[in-house]
PDB file of C-alpha atoms in Angstrom:
ATOM      1  CA  MET A 942     -12.722   4.178  -2.886  1.00  0.00           C
ATOM      2  CA  PRO A 943     -11.321   0.753  -2.019  1.00  0.00           C
ATOM      3  CA  VAL A 944      -7.964   0.677  -0.213  1.00  0.00           C
ATOM      4  CA  ALA A 945      -5.468  -2.134   0.260  1.00  0.00           C
ATOM      5  CA  VAL A 946      -2.235  -2.249   2.172  1.00  0.00           C
ATOM      6  CA  VAL A 947       0.520  -4.135   0.350  1.00  0.00           C
ATOM      7  CA  SER A 948       3.592  -4.589   2.478  1.00  0.00           C
ATOM      8  CA  ASN A 949       6.789  -6.605   2.855  1.00  0.00           C
ATOM      9  CA  PHE A 950       6.667  -6.244   6.657  1.00  0.00           C
ATOM     10  CA  GLY A 951       7.396  -9.537   8.353  1.00  0.00           C
ATOM     11  CA  TRP A 952       4.708  -9.119  10.988  1.00  0.00           C
ATOM     12  CA  ASP A 953       0.957  -8.428  11.092  1.00  0.00           C
ATOM     13  CA  MET A 954       0.500  -4.673  10.947  1.00  0.00           C
ATOM     14  CA  ARG A 955      -3.312  -4.801  11.350  1.00  0.00           C
ATOM     15  CA  ARG A 956      -3.020  -4.188  15.114  1.00  0.00           C
ATOM     16  CA  VAL A 957      -1.135  -0.938  14.430  1.00  0.00           C
ATOM     17  CA  PHE A 958      -3.925   0.244  12.162  1.00  0.00           C
ATOM     18  CA  ARG A 959      -6.473  -0.730  14.850  1.00  0.00           C
ATOM     19  CA  ALA A 960      -4.502   1.028  17.579  1.00  0.00           C
ATOM     20  CA  HIS A 961      -4.552   4.244  15.547  1.00  0.00           C
ATOM     21  CA  GLY A 962      -8.250   3.899  14.736  1.00  0.00           C
ATOM     22  CA  VAL A 963      -7.764   3.690  10.986  1.00  0.00           C
ATOM     23  CA  ASP A 964      -8.328   0.013  10.317  1.00  0.00           C
ATOM     24  CA  ASP A 965     -11.833   0.743   9.065  1.00  0.00           C
ATOM     25  CA  LEU A 966     -10.253   2.684   6.168  1.00  0.00           C
ATOM     26  CA  VAL A 967      -8.512  -0.430   4.824  1.00  0.00           C
ATOM     27  CA  ASP A 968     -10.501  -3.006   2.846  1.00  0.00           C
ATOM     28  CA  ALA A 969      -7.749  -5.615   2.489  1.00  0.00           C
ATOM     29  CA  TYR A 970      -4.192  -6.378   3.571  1.00  0.00           C
ATOM     30  CA  PHE A 971      -1.627  -8.180   1.431  1.00  0.00           C
ATOM     31  CA  LEU A 972       1.336  -8.886   3.653  1.00  0.00           C
ATOM     32  CA  SER A 973       4.211 -10.734   2.008  1.00  0.00           C
ATOM     33  CA  PHE A 974       4.611 -13.234   4.847  1.00  0.00           C
ATOM     34  CA  GLU A 975       0.964 -14.296   4.368  1.00  0.00           C
ATOM     35  CA  CYS A 976       0.884 -14.150   0.549  1.00  0.00           C
ATOM     36  CA  GLY A 977       4.129 -16.016  -0.069  1.00  0.00           C
ATOM     37  CA  VAL A 978       5.268 -13.344  -2.504  1.00  0.00           C
ATOM     38  CA  GLU A 979       6.813  -9.972  -1.882  1.00  0.00           C
ATOM     39  CA  LYS A 980       7.175  -6.641  -3.613  1.00  0.00           C
ATOM     40  CA  PRO A 981       8.303  -5.869  -6.293  1.00  0.00           C
ATOM     41  CA  ASP A 982       6.754  -9.076  -7.644  1.00  0.00           C
ATOM     42  CA  PRO A 983       3.659  -7.894  -9.541  1.00  0.00           C
ATOM     43  CA  ARG A 984       1.653 -10.885  -8.280  1.00  0.00           C
ATOM     44  CA  ILE A 985       1.154  -9.298  -4.835  1.00  0.00           C
ATOM     45  CA  PHE A 986      -0.212  -6.156  -6.459  1.00  0.00           C
ATOM     46  CA  GLN A 987      -2.447  -8.200  -8.765  1.00  0.00           C
ATOM     47  CA  MET A 988      -3.814  -9.987  -5.671  1.00  0.00           C
ATOM     48  CA  ALA A 989      -4.758  -6.622  -4.219  1.00  0.00           C
ATOM     49  CA  CYS A 990      -6.377  -5.412  -7.443  1.00  0.00           C
ATOM     50  CA  ASP A 991      -8.340  -8.662  -7.771  1.00  0.00           C
ATOM     51  CA  GLU A 992      -9.592  -8.515  -4.173  1.00  0.00           C
ATOM     52  CA  LEU A 993     -10.643  -4.879  -4.557  1.00  0.00           C
ATOM     53  CA  GLU A 994     -12.139  -5.536  -7.988  1.00  0.00           C
ATOM     54  CA  VAL A 995     -10.075  -2.677  -9.442  1.00  0.00           C
ATOM     55  CA  ALA A 996      -8.404  -2.944 -12.829  1.00  0.00           C
ATOM     56  CA  PRO A 997      -4.651  -2.281 -12.498  1.00  0.00           C
ATOM     57  CA  GLY A 998      -4.938   0.626 -14.899  1.00  0.00           C
ATOM     58  CA  LYS A 999      -7.372   2.288 -12.495  1.00  0.00           C
ATOM     59  CA  ALA A1000      -5.201   1.623  -9.393  1.00  0.00           C
ATOM     60  CA  LEU A1001      -2.790   3.986  -7.698  1.00  0.00           C
ATOM     61  CA  MET A1002       0.101   2.602  -5.651  1.00  0.00           C
ATOM     62  CA  VAL A1003       1.417   5.002  -3.041  1.00  0.00           C
ATOM     63  CA  GLY A1004       4.733   4.006  -1.544  1.00  0.00           C
ATOM     64  CA  ASP A1005       8.118   5.151  -0.400  1.00  0.00           C
ATOM     65  CA  GLU A1006      10.403   2.436  -1.755  1.00  0.00           C
ATOM     66  CA  PRO A1007      11.042   2.946  -5.493  1.00  0.00           C
ATOM     67  CA  ALA A1008      12.553  -0.509  -6.075  1.00  0.00           C
ATOM     68  CA  ALA A1009       9.785  -2.397  -4.282  1.00  0.00           C
ATOM     69  CA  ASP A1010       6.772  -0.264  -5.159  1.00  0.00           C
ATOM     70  CA  ALA A1011       7.536   0.067  -8.852  1.00  0.00           C
ATOM     71  CA  GLY A1012       6.520  -3.533  -9.351  1.00  0.00           C
ATOM     72  CA  THR A1013       3.011  -2.235  -9.945  1.00  0.00           C
ATOM     73  CA  THR A1014       4.051  -0.619 -13.240  1.00  0.00           C
ATOM     74  CA  ALA A1015       4.351  -4.066 -14.819  1.00  0.00           C
ATOM     75  CA  LEU A1016       0.584  -4.330 -14.332  1.00  0.00           C
ATOM     76  CA  GLY A1017      -0.161  -0.842 -15.598  1.00  0.00           C
ATOM     77  CA  CYS A1018      -0.827   0.700 -12.199  1.00  0.00           C
ATOM     78  CA  GLN A1019       0.077   4.296 -11.537  1.00  0.00           C
ATOM     79  CA  VAL A1020       2.730   4.842  -8.861  1.00  0.00           C
ATOM     80  CA  HIS A1021       3.166   7.855  -6.605  1.00  0.00           C
ATOM     81  CA  LEU A1022       6.260   7.843  -4.406  1.00  0.00           C
ATOM     82  CA  VAL A1023       6.479   9.878  -1.222  1.00  0.00           C
ATOM     83  CA  GLU A1024       9.684  10.744   0.592  1.00  0.00           C
ATOM     84  CA  PRO A1025      10.971   7.788   2.666  1.00  0.00           C
ATOM     85  CA  LEU A1026      10.797   9.763   5.899  1.00  0.00           C
ATOM     86  CA  PRO A1027       9.062   9.116   9.235  1.00  0.00           C
ATOM     87  CA  VAL A1028       5.369   9.904   8.887  1.00  0.00           C
ATOM     88  CA  ASP A1029       5.574  12.921  11.203  1.00  0.00           C
ATOM     89  CA  GLU A1030       8.184  14.429   8.887  1.00  0.00           C
ATOM     90  CA  ARG A1031       5.977  14.191   5.786  1.00  0.00           C
ATOM     91  CA  PRO A1032       2.617  15.612   6.882  1.00  0.00           C
ATOM     92  CA  ASP A1033       1.670  16.757   3.382  1.00  0.00           C
ATOM     93  CA  ALA A1034       2.013  13.320   1.808  1.00  0.00           C
ATOM     94  CA  PRO A1035      -1.695  12.429   2.198  1.00  0.00           C
ATOM     95  CA  ALA A1036      -2.724  15.736   0.641  1.00  0.00           C
ATOM     96  CA  GLU A1037      -0.468  15.015  -2.378  1.00  0.00           C
ATOM     97  CA  VAL A1038      -2.239  11.730  -2.900  1.00  0.00           C
ATOM     98  CA  LEU A1039      -5.701  13.245  -2.556  1.00  0.00           C
ATOM     99  CA  ARG A1040      -4.853  15.818  -5.252  1.00  0.00           C
ATOM    100  CA  LEU A1041      -3.951  12.928  -7.582  1.00  0.00           C
ATOM    101  CA  LEU A1042      -7.291  11.282  -7.028  1.00  0.00           C
TER     102      LEU A1042
END
């Protein structure tokens, strides 16, 4: 299953993924400061779908910012929102997503 990270972070988060040993789980990164467009603009989500060769209707966006992450709905993507809490306070969030898939 192809995975992309789409983020409005203003710095390169790849090193964080590498430091945690999970960078091999991500196929592509779409960081707003590199793409010149930021969420909720559907273009950044379309870029991710195009790179992964996934039709938007087959894509699932998982996020924690309703206003920003809902931009995918304009493309027909499904959206699953998790609580906007620190990761260690939402340990079941990945299991929720896996059940959806």
